[in-house]
mmCIF file of C-alpha atoms (C1' of nucleotides) in Angstrom:
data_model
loop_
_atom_site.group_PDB
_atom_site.id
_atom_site.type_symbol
_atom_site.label_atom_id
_atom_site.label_comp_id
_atom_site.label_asym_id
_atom_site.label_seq_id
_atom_site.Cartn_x
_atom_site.Cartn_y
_atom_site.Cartn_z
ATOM 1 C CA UNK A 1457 -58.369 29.905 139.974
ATOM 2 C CA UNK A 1458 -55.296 30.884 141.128
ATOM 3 C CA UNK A 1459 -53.627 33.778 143.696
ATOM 4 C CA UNK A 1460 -55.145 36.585 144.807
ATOM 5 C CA UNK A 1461 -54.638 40.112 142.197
ATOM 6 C CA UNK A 1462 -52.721 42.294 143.523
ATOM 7 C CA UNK A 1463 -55.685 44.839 142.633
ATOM 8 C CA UNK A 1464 -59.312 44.912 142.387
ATOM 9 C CA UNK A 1465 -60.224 44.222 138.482
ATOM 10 C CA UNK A 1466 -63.329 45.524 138.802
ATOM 11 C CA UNK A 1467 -61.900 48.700 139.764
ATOM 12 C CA UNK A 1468 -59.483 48.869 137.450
ATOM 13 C CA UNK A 1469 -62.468 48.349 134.424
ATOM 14 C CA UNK A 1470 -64.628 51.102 136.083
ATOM 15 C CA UNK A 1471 -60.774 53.102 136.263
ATOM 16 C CA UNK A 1472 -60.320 52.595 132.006
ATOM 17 C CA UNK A 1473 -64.120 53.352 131.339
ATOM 18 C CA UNK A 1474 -64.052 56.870 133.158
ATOM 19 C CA UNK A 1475 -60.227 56.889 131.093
ATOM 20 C CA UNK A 1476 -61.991 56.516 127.867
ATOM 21 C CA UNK A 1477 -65.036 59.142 128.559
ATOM 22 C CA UNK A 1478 -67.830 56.506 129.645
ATOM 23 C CA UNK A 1479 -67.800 57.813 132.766
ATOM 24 C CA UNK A 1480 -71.310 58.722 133.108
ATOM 25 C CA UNK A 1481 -71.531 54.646 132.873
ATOM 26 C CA UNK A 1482 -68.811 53.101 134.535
ATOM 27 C CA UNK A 1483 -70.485 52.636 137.839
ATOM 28 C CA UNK A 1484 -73.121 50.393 136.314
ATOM 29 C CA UNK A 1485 -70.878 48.715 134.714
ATOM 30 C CA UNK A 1486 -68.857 47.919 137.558
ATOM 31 C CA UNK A 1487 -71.429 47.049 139.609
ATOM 32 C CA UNK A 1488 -73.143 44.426 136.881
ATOM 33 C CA UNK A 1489 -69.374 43.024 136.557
ATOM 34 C CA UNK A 1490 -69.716 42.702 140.459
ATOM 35 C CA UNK A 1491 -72.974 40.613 140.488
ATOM 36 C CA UNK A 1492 -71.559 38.474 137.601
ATOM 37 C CA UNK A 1493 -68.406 37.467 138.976
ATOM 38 C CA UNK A 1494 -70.112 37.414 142.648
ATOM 39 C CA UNK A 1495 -72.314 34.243 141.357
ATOM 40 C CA UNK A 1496 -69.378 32.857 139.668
ATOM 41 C CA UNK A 1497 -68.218 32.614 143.565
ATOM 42 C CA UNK A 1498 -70.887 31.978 145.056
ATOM 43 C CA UNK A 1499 -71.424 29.566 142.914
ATOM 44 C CA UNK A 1500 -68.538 27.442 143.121
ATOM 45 C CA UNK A 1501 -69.236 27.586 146.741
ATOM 46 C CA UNK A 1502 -72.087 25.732 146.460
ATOM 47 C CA UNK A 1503 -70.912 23.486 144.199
ATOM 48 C CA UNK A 1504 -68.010 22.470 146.582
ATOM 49 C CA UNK A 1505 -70.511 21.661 149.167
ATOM 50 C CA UNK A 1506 -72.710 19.781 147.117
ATOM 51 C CA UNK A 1507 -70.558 17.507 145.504
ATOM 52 C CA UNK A 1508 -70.143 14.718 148.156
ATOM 53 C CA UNK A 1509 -74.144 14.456 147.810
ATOM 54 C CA UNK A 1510 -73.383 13.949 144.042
ATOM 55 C CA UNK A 1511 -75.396 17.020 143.690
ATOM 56 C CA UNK A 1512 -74.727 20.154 141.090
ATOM 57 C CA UNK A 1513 -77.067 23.478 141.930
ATOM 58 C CA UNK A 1514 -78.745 22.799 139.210
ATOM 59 C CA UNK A 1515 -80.891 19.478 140.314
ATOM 60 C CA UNK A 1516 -80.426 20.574 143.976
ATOM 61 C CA UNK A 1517 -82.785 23.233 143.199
ATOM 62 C CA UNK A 1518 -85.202 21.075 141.854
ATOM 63 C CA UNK A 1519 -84.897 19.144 144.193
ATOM 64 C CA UNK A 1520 -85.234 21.724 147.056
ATOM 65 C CA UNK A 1521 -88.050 22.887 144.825
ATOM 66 C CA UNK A 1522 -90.171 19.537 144.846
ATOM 67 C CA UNK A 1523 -89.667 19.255 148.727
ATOM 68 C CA UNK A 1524 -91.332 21.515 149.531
ATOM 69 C CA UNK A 1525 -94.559 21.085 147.078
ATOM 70 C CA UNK A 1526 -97.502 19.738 149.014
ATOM 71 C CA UNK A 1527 -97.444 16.139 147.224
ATOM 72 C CA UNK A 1528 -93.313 16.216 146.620
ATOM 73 C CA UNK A 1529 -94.309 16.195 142.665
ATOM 74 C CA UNK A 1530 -94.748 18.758 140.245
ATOM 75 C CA UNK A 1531 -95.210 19.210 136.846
ATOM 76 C CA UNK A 1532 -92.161 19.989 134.378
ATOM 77 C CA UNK A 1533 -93.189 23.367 133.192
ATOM 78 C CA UNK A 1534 -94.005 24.445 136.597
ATOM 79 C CA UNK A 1535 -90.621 23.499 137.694
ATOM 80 C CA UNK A 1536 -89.196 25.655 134.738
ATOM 81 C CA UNK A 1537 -91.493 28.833 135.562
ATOM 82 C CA UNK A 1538 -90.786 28.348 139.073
ATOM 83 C CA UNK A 1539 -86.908 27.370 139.007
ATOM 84 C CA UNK A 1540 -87.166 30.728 135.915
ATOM 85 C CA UNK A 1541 -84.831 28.209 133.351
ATOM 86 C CA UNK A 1542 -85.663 27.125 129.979
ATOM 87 C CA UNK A 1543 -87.584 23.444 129.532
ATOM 88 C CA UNK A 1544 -84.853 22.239 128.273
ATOM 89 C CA UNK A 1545 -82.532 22.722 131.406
ATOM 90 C CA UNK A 1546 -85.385 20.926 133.495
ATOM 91 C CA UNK A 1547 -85.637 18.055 131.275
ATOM 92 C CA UNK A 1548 -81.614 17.624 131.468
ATOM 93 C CA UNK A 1549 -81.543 18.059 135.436
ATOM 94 C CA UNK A 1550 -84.115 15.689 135.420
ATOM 95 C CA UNK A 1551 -82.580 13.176 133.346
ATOM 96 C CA UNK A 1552 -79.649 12.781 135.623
ATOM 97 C CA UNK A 1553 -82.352 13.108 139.068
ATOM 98 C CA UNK A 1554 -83.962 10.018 137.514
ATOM 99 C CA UNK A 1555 -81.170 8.020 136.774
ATOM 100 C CA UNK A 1556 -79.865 8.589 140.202
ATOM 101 C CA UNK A 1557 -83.379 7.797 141.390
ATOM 102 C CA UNK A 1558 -83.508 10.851 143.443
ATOM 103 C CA UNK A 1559 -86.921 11.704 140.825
ATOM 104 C CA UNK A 1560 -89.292 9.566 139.324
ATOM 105 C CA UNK A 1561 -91.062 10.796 136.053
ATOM 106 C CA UNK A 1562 -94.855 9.925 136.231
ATOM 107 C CA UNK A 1563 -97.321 11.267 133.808
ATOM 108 C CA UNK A 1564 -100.072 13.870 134.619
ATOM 109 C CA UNK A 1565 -103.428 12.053 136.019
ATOM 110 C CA UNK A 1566 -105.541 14.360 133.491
ATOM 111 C CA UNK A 1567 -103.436 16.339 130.664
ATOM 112 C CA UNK A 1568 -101.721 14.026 128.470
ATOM 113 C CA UNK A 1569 -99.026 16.367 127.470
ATOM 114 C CA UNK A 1570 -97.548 16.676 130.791
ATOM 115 C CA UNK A 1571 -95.077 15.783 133.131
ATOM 116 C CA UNK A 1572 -95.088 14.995 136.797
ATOM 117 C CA UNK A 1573 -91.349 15.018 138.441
ATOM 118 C CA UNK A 1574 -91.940 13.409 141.672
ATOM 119 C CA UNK A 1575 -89.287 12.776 144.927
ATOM 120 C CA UNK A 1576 -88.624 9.289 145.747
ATOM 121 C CA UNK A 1577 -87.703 9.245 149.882
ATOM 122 C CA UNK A 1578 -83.987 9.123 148.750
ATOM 123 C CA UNK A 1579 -84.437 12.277 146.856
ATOM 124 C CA UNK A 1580 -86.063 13.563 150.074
ATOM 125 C CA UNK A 1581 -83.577 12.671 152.564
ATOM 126 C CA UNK A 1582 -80.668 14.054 149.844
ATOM 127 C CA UNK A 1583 -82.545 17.230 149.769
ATOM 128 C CA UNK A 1584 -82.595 17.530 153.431
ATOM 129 C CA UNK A 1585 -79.308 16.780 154.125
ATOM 130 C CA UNK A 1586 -77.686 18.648 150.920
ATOM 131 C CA UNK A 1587 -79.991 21.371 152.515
ATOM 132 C CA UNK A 1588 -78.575 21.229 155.805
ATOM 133 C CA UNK A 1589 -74.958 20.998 154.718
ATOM 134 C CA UNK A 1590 -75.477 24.442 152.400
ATOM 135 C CA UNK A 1591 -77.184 25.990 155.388
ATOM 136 C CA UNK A 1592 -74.119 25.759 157.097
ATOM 137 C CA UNK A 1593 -71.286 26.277 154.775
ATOM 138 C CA UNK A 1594 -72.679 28.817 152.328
ATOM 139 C CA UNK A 1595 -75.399 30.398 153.785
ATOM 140 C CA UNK A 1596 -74.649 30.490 157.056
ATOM 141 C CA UNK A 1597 -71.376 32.282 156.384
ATOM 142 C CA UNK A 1598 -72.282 34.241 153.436
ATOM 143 C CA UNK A 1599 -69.971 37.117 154.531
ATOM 144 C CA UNK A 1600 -72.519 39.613 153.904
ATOM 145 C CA UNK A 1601 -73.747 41.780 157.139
ATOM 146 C CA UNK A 1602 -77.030 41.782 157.832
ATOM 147 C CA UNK A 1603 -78.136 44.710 156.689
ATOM 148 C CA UNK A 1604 -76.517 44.289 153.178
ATOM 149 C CA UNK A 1605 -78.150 41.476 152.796
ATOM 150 C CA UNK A 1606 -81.574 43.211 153.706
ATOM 151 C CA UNK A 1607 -80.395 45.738 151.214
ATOM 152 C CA UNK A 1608 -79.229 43.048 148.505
ATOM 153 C CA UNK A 1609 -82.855 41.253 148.720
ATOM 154 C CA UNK A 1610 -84.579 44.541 148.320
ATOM 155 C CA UNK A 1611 -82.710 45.789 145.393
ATOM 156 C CA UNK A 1612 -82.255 42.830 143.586
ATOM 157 C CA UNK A 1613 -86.172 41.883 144.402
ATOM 158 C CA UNK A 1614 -86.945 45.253 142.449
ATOM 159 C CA UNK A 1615 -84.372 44.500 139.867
ATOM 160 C CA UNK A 1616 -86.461 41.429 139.333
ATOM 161 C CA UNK A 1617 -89.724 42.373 139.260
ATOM 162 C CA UNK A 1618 -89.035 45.426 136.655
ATOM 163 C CA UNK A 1619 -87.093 43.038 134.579
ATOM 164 C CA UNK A 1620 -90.561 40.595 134.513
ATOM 165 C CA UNK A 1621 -89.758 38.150 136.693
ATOM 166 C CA UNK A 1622 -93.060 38.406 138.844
ATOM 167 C CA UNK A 1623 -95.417 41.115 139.218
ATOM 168 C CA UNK A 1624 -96.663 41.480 142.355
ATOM 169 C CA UNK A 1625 -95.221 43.061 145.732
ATOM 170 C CA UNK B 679 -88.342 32.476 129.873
ATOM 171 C CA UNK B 680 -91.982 32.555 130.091
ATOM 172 C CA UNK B 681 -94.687 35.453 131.281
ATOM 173 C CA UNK B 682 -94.255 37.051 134.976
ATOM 174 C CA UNK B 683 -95.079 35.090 138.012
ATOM 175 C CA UNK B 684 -97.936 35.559 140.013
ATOM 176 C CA UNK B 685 -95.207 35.918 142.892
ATOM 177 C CA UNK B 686 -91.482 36.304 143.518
ATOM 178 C CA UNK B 687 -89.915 33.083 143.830
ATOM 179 C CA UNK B 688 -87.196 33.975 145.836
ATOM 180 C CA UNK B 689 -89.469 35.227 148.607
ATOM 181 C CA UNK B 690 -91.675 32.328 148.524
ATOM 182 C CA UNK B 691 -88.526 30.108 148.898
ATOM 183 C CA UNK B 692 -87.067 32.585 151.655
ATOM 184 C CA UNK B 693 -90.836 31.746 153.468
ATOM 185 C CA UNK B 694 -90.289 28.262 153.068
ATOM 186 C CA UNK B 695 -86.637 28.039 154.819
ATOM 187 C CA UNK B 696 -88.694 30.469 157.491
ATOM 188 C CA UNK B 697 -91.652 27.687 157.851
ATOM 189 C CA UNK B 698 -88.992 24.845 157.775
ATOM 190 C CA UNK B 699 -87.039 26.593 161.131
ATOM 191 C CA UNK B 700 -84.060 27.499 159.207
ATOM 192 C CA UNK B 701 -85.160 31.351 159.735
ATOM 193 C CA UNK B 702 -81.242 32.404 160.780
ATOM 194 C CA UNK B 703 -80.413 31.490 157.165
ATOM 195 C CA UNK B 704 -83.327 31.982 155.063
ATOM 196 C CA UNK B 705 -82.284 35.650 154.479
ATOM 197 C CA UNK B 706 -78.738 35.636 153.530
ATOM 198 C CA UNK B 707 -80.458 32.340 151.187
ATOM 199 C CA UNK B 708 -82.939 34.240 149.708
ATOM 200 C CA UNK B 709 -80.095 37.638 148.709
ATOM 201 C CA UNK B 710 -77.486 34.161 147.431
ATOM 202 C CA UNK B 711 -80.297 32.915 145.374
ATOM 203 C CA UNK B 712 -81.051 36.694 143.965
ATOM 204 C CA UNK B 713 -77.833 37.231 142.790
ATOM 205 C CA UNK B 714 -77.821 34.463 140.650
ATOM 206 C CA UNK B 715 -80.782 35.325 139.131
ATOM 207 C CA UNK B 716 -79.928 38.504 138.194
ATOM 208 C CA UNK B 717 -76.461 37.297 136.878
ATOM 209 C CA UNK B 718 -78.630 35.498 134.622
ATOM 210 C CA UNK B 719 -81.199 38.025 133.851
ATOM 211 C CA UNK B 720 -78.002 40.764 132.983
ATOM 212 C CA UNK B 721 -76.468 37.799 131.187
ATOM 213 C CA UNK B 722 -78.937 37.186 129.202
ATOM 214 C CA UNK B 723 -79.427 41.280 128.437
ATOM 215 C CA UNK B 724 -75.802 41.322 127.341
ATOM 216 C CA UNK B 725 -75.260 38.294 125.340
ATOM 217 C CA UNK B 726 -79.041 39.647 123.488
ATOM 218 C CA UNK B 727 -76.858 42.705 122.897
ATOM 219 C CA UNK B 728 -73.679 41.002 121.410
ATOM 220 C CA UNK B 729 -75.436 38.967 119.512
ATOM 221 C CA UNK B 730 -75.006 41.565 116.307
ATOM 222 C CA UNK B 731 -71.508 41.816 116.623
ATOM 223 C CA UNK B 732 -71.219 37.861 116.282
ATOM 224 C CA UNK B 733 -69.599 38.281 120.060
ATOM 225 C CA UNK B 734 -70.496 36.303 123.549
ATOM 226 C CA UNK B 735 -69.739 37.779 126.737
ATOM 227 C CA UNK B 736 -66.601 36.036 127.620
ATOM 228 C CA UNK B 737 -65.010 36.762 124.168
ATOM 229 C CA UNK B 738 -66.191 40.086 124.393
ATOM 230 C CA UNK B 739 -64.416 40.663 127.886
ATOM 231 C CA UNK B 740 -61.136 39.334 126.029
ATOM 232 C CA UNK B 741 -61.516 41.965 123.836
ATOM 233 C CA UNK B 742 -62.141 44.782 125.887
ATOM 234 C CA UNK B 743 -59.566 43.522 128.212
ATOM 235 C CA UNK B 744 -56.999 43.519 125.250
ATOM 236 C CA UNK B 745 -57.964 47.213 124.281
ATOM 237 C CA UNK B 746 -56.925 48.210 127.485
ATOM 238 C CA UNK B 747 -53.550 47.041 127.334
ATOM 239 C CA UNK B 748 -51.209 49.272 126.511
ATOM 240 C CA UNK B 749 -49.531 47.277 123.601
ATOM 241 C CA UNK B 750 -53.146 45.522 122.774
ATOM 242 C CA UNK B 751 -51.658 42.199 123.475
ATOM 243 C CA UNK B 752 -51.594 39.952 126.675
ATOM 244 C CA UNK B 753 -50.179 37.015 127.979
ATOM 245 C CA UNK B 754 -53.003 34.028 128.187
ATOM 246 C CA UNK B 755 -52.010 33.803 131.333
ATOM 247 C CA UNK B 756 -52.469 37.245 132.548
ATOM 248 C CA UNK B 757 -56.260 37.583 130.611
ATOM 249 C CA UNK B 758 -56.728 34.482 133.048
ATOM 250 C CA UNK B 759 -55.839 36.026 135.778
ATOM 251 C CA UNK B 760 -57.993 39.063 135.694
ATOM 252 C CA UNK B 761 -60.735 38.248 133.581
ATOM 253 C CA UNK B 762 -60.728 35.346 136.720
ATOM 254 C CA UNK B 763 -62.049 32.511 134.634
ATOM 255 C CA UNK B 764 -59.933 29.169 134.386
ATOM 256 C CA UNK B 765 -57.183 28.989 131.535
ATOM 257 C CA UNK B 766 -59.223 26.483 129.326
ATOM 258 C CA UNK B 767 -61.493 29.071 129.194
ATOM 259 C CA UNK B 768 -59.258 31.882 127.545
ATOM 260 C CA UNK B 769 -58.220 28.886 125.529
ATOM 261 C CA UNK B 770 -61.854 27.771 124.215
ATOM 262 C CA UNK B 771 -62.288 31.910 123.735
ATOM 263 C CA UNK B 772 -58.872 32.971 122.053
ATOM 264 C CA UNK B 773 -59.724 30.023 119.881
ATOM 265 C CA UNK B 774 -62.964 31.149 118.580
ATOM 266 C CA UNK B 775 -61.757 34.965 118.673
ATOM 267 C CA UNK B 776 -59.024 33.758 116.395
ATOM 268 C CA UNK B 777 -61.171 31.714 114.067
ATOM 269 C CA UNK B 778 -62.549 35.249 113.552
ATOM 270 C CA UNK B 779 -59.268 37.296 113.152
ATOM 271 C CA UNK B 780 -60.382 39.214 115.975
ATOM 272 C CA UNK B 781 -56.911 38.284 117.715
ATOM 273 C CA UNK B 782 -54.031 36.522 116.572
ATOM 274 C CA UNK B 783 -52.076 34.221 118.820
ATOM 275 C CA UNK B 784 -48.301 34.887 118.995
ATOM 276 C CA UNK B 785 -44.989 33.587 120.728
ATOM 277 C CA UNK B 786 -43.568 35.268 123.857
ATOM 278 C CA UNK B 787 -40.182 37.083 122.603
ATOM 279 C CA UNK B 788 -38.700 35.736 126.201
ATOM 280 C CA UNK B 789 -40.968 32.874 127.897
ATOM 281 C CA UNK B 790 -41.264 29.424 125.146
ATOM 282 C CA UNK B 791 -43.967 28.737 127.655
ATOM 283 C CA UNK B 792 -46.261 31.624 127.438
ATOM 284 C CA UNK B 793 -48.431 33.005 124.094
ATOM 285 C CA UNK B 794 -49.110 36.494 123.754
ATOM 286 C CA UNK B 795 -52.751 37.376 122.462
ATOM 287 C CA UNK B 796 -52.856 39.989 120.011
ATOM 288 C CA UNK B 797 -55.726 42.394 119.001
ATOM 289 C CA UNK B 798 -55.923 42.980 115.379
ATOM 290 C CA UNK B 799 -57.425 46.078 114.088
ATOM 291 C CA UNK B 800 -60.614 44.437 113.402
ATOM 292 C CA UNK B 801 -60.488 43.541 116.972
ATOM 293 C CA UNK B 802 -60.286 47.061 118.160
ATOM 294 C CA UNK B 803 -62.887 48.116 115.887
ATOM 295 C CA UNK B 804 -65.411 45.606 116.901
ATOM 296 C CA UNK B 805 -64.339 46.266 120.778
ATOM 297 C CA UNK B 806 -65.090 49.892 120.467
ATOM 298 C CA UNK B 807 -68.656 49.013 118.424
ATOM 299 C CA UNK B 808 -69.335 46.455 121.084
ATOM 300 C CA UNK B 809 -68.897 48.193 123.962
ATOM 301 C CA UNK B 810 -70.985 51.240 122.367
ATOM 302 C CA UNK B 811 -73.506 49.148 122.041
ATOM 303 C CA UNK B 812 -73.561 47.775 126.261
ATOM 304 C CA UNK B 813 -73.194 51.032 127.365
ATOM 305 C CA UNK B 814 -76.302 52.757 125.702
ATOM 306 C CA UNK B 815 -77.872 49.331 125.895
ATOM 307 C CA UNK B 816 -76.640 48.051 129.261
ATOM 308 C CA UNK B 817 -75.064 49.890 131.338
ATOM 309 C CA UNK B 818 -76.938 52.782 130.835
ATOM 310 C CA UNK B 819 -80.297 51.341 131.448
ATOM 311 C CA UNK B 820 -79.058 49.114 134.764
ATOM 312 C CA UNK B 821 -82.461 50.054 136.387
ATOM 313 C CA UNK B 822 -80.417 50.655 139.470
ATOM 314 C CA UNK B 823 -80.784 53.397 141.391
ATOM 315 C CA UNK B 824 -77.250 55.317 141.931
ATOM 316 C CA UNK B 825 -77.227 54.706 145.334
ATOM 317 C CA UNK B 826 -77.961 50.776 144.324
ATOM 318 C CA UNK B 827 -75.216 51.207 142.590
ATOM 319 C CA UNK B 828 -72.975 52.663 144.841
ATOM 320 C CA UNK B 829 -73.905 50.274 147.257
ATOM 321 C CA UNK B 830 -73.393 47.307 145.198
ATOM 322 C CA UNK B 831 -69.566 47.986 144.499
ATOM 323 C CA UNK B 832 -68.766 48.530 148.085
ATOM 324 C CA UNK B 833 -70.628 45.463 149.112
ATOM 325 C CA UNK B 834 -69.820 42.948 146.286
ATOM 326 C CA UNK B 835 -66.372 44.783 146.167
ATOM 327 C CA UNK B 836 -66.216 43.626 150.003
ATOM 328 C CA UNK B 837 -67.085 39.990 149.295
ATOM 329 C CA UNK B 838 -64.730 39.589 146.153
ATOM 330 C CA UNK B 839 -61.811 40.845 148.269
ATOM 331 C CA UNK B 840 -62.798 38.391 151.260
ATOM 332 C CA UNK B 841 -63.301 35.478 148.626
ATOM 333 C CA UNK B 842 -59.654 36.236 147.612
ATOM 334 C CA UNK B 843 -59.780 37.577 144.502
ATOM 335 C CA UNK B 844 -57.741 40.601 145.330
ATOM 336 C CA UNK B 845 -56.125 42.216 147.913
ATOM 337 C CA UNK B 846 -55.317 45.525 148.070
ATOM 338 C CA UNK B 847 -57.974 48.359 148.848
ATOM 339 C "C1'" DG C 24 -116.960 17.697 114.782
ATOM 340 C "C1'" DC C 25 -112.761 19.020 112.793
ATOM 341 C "C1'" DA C 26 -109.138 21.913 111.521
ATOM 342 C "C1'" DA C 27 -106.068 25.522 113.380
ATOM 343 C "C1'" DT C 28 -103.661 27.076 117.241
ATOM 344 C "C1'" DA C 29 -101.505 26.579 121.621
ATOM 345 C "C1'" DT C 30 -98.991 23.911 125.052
ATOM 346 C "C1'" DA C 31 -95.671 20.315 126.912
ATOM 347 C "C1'" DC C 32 -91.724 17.795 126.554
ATOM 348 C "C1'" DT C 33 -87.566 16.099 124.186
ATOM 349 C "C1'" DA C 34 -83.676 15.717 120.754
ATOM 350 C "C1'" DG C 35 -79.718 17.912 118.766
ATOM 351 C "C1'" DG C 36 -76.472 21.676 118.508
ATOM 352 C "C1'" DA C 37 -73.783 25.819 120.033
ATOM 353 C "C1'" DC C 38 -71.283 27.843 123.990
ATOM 354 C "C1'" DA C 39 -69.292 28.442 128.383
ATOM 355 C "C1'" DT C 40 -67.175 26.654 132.669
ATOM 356 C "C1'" DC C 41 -64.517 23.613 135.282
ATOM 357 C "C1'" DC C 42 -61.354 19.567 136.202
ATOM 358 C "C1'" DA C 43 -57.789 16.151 135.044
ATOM 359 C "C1'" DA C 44 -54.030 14.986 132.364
ATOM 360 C "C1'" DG C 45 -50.346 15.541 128.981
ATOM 361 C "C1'" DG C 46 -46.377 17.738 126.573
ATOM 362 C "C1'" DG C 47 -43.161 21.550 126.222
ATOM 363 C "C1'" DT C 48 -40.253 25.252 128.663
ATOM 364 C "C1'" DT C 49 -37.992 27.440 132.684
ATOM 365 C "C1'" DT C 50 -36.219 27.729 136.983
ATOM 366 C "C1'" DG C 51 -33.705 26.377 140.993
ATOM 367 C "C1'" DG C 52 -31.417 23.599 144.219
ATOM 368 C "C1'" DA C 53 -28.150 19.630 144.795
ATOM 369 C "C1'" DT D 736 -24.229 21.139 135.361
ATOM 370 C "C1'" DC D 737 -28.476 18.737 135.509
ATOM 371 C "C1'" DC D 738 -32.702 16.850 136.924
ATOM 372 C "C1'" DA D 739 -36.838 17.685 139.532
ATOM 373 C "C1'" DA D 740 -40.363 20.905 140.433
ATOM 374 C "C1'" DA D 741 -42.981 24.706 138.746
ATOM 375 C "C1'" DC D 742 -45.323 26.906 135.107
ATOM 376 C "C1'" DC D 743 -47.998 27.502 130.583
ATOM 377 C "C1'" DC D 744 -51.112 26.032 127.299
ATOM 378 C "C1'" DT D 745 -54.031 22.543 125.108
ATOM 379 C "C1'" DT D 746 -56.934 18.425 124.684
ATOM 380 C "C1'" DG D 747 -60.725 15.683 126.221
ATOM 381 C "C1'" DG D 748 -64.637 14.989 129.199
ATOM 382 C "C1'" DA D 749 -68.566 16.322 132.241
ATOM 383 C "C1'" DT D 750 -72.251 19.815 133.188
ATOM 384 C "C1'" DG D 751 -75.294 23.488 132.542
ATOM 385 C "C1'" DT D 752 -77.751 26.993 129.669
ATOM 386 C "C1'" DC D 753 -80.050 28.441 125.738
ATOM 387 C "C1'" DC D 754 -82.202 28.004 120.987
ATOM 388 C "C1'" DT D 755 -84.504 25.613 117.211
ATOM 389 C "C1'" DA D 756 -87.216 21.968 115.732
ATOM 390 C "C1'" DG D 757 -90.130 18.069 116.047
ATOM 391 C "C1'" DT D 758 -93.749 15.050 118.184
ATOM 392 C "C1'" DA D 759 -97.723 14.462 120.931
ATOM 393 C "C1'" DT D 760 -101.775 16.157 123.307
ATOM 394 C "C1'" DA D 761 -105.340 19.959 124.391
ATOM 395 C "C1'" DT D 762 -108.076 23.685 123.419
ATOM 396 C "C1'" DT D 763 -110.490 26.877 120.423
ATOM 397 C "C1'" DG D 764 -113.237 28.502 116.990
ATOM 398 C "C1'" DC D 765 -115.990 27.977 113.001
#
DNA sequence: GCAATATACTAGGACATCCAAGGGTTTGGA
DNA sequence: TCCAAACCCTTGGATGTCCTAGTATATTGC
């Protein structure tokens, strides 16, 4: 996106909000800035790695998701519970997962209304080595000591779970 | 999206990369895969907020980066550069900020190249209404502890600046 | 048993983000 | 001086996300 700033944004934004009396907020604020532009990084990260596999995050995730279900299949709205993105989003990363024959759509043995997104053994192997490759290039050098990211999982994990994400734990 | 899971996905998926012997990683995985969600989940909290005003998130950021400037007008440019989004972005936003005489587009007095973007006055209005709104809304009700928040800027702060985005401090 | 309600998926539309490419303006070195 | 390289913004295209509606199938309740 271009050269490094000179200073920290962030900062400055959490600077102008104590500036214009908000200052019993600014910390919050600068910290939800953080996490939002921290995914936009970490995201692009993962994008870089993925794209030789032809892969966005997107239908890696569902694909990562449906290797590790017992049968390699599940059904749509499971995906979208589990995965925590609208229908809609599932239905487009599948789209593109079939047509690269990565998924296979099947229908549901017993409810007519559903769904069952199953792996083909190329959409196996992908996963495993798109898996692999993000293991080693994102993951594995996430930049973040070890106990931050003890402290990250924790704190986010509550974040989560009041904002009704799961309930129990 | 839906009603709470039974369990936290995130820490099922962190068990998974465990079971699968990618344990050194799983961790630093499972605090990655966090933050996105809670980008999305604050997204989603902000954009439910802006709503109202008829504003999105990354026009809103224009804005309140605008009414921070000393003369209320920035290069395009320079909004790219520390909002940190790509310059089609400002572009796509400026446009639809315009559309709504928010902010009006004008010529640099010294660089043909460059366009300065101006905040009109219903543009500072709406700023100041908007970001009333996110702080009592928002900001104010993070759900993070202050030494989360603490935590978080030094951490993510840490990350940004080895990602590159800035590099003083 | 049948109508009303709930659930599952998809189609279409609004937005945002990025990349690639194009046209205009400046700058800088030969 | 002058042309190439650098810079700025926009257009067009690909993706992803969400929302709203619409169709099809199940389930419920009377």
């Amino acid at each position: 996106m271009g050269t490094p700033l000179p200073r920290d944004p962030i900062a400055d934004a959490q600077r102008n909000w104590e500036r214009h009396g908000w200052g019993d907020v600014a910390a919050p604020m600068a910290a939800i800035t953080a996490i939002m532009r921290t995914q936009q990084i970490l995201l692009a990260r993962i994008e870089t790695v993925l794209k030789p596999f032809g892969l966005t995050f997107a239908r890696y995730e569902l694909l990562a998701l449906l290797s590790f279900a017992r049968s390699g299949a599940l059904p749509m709205n499971k995906a979208s519970a589990l995965l925590q993105v609208h229908p809609t989003s599932v239905t487009n990363a599948v789209d593109r997962l079939e047509k690269a024959a990565l998924v296979v759509r099947s229908p549901h043995p017993t409810d007519g209304r559903t769904t069952l997104i199953e792996l083909t053994a190329d959409g196996r192997t992908l996963a495993k080595k798109a898996t692999a490759a993000l293991n080693a290039e994102v993951f594995g050098k996430s930049g973040f000591g070890d106990d931050d990211v003890d402290h990250l999982i924790r704190v986010l994990g509550t974040f989560r779970r009041d904002a009704g994400d799961f309930t129990e734990e």
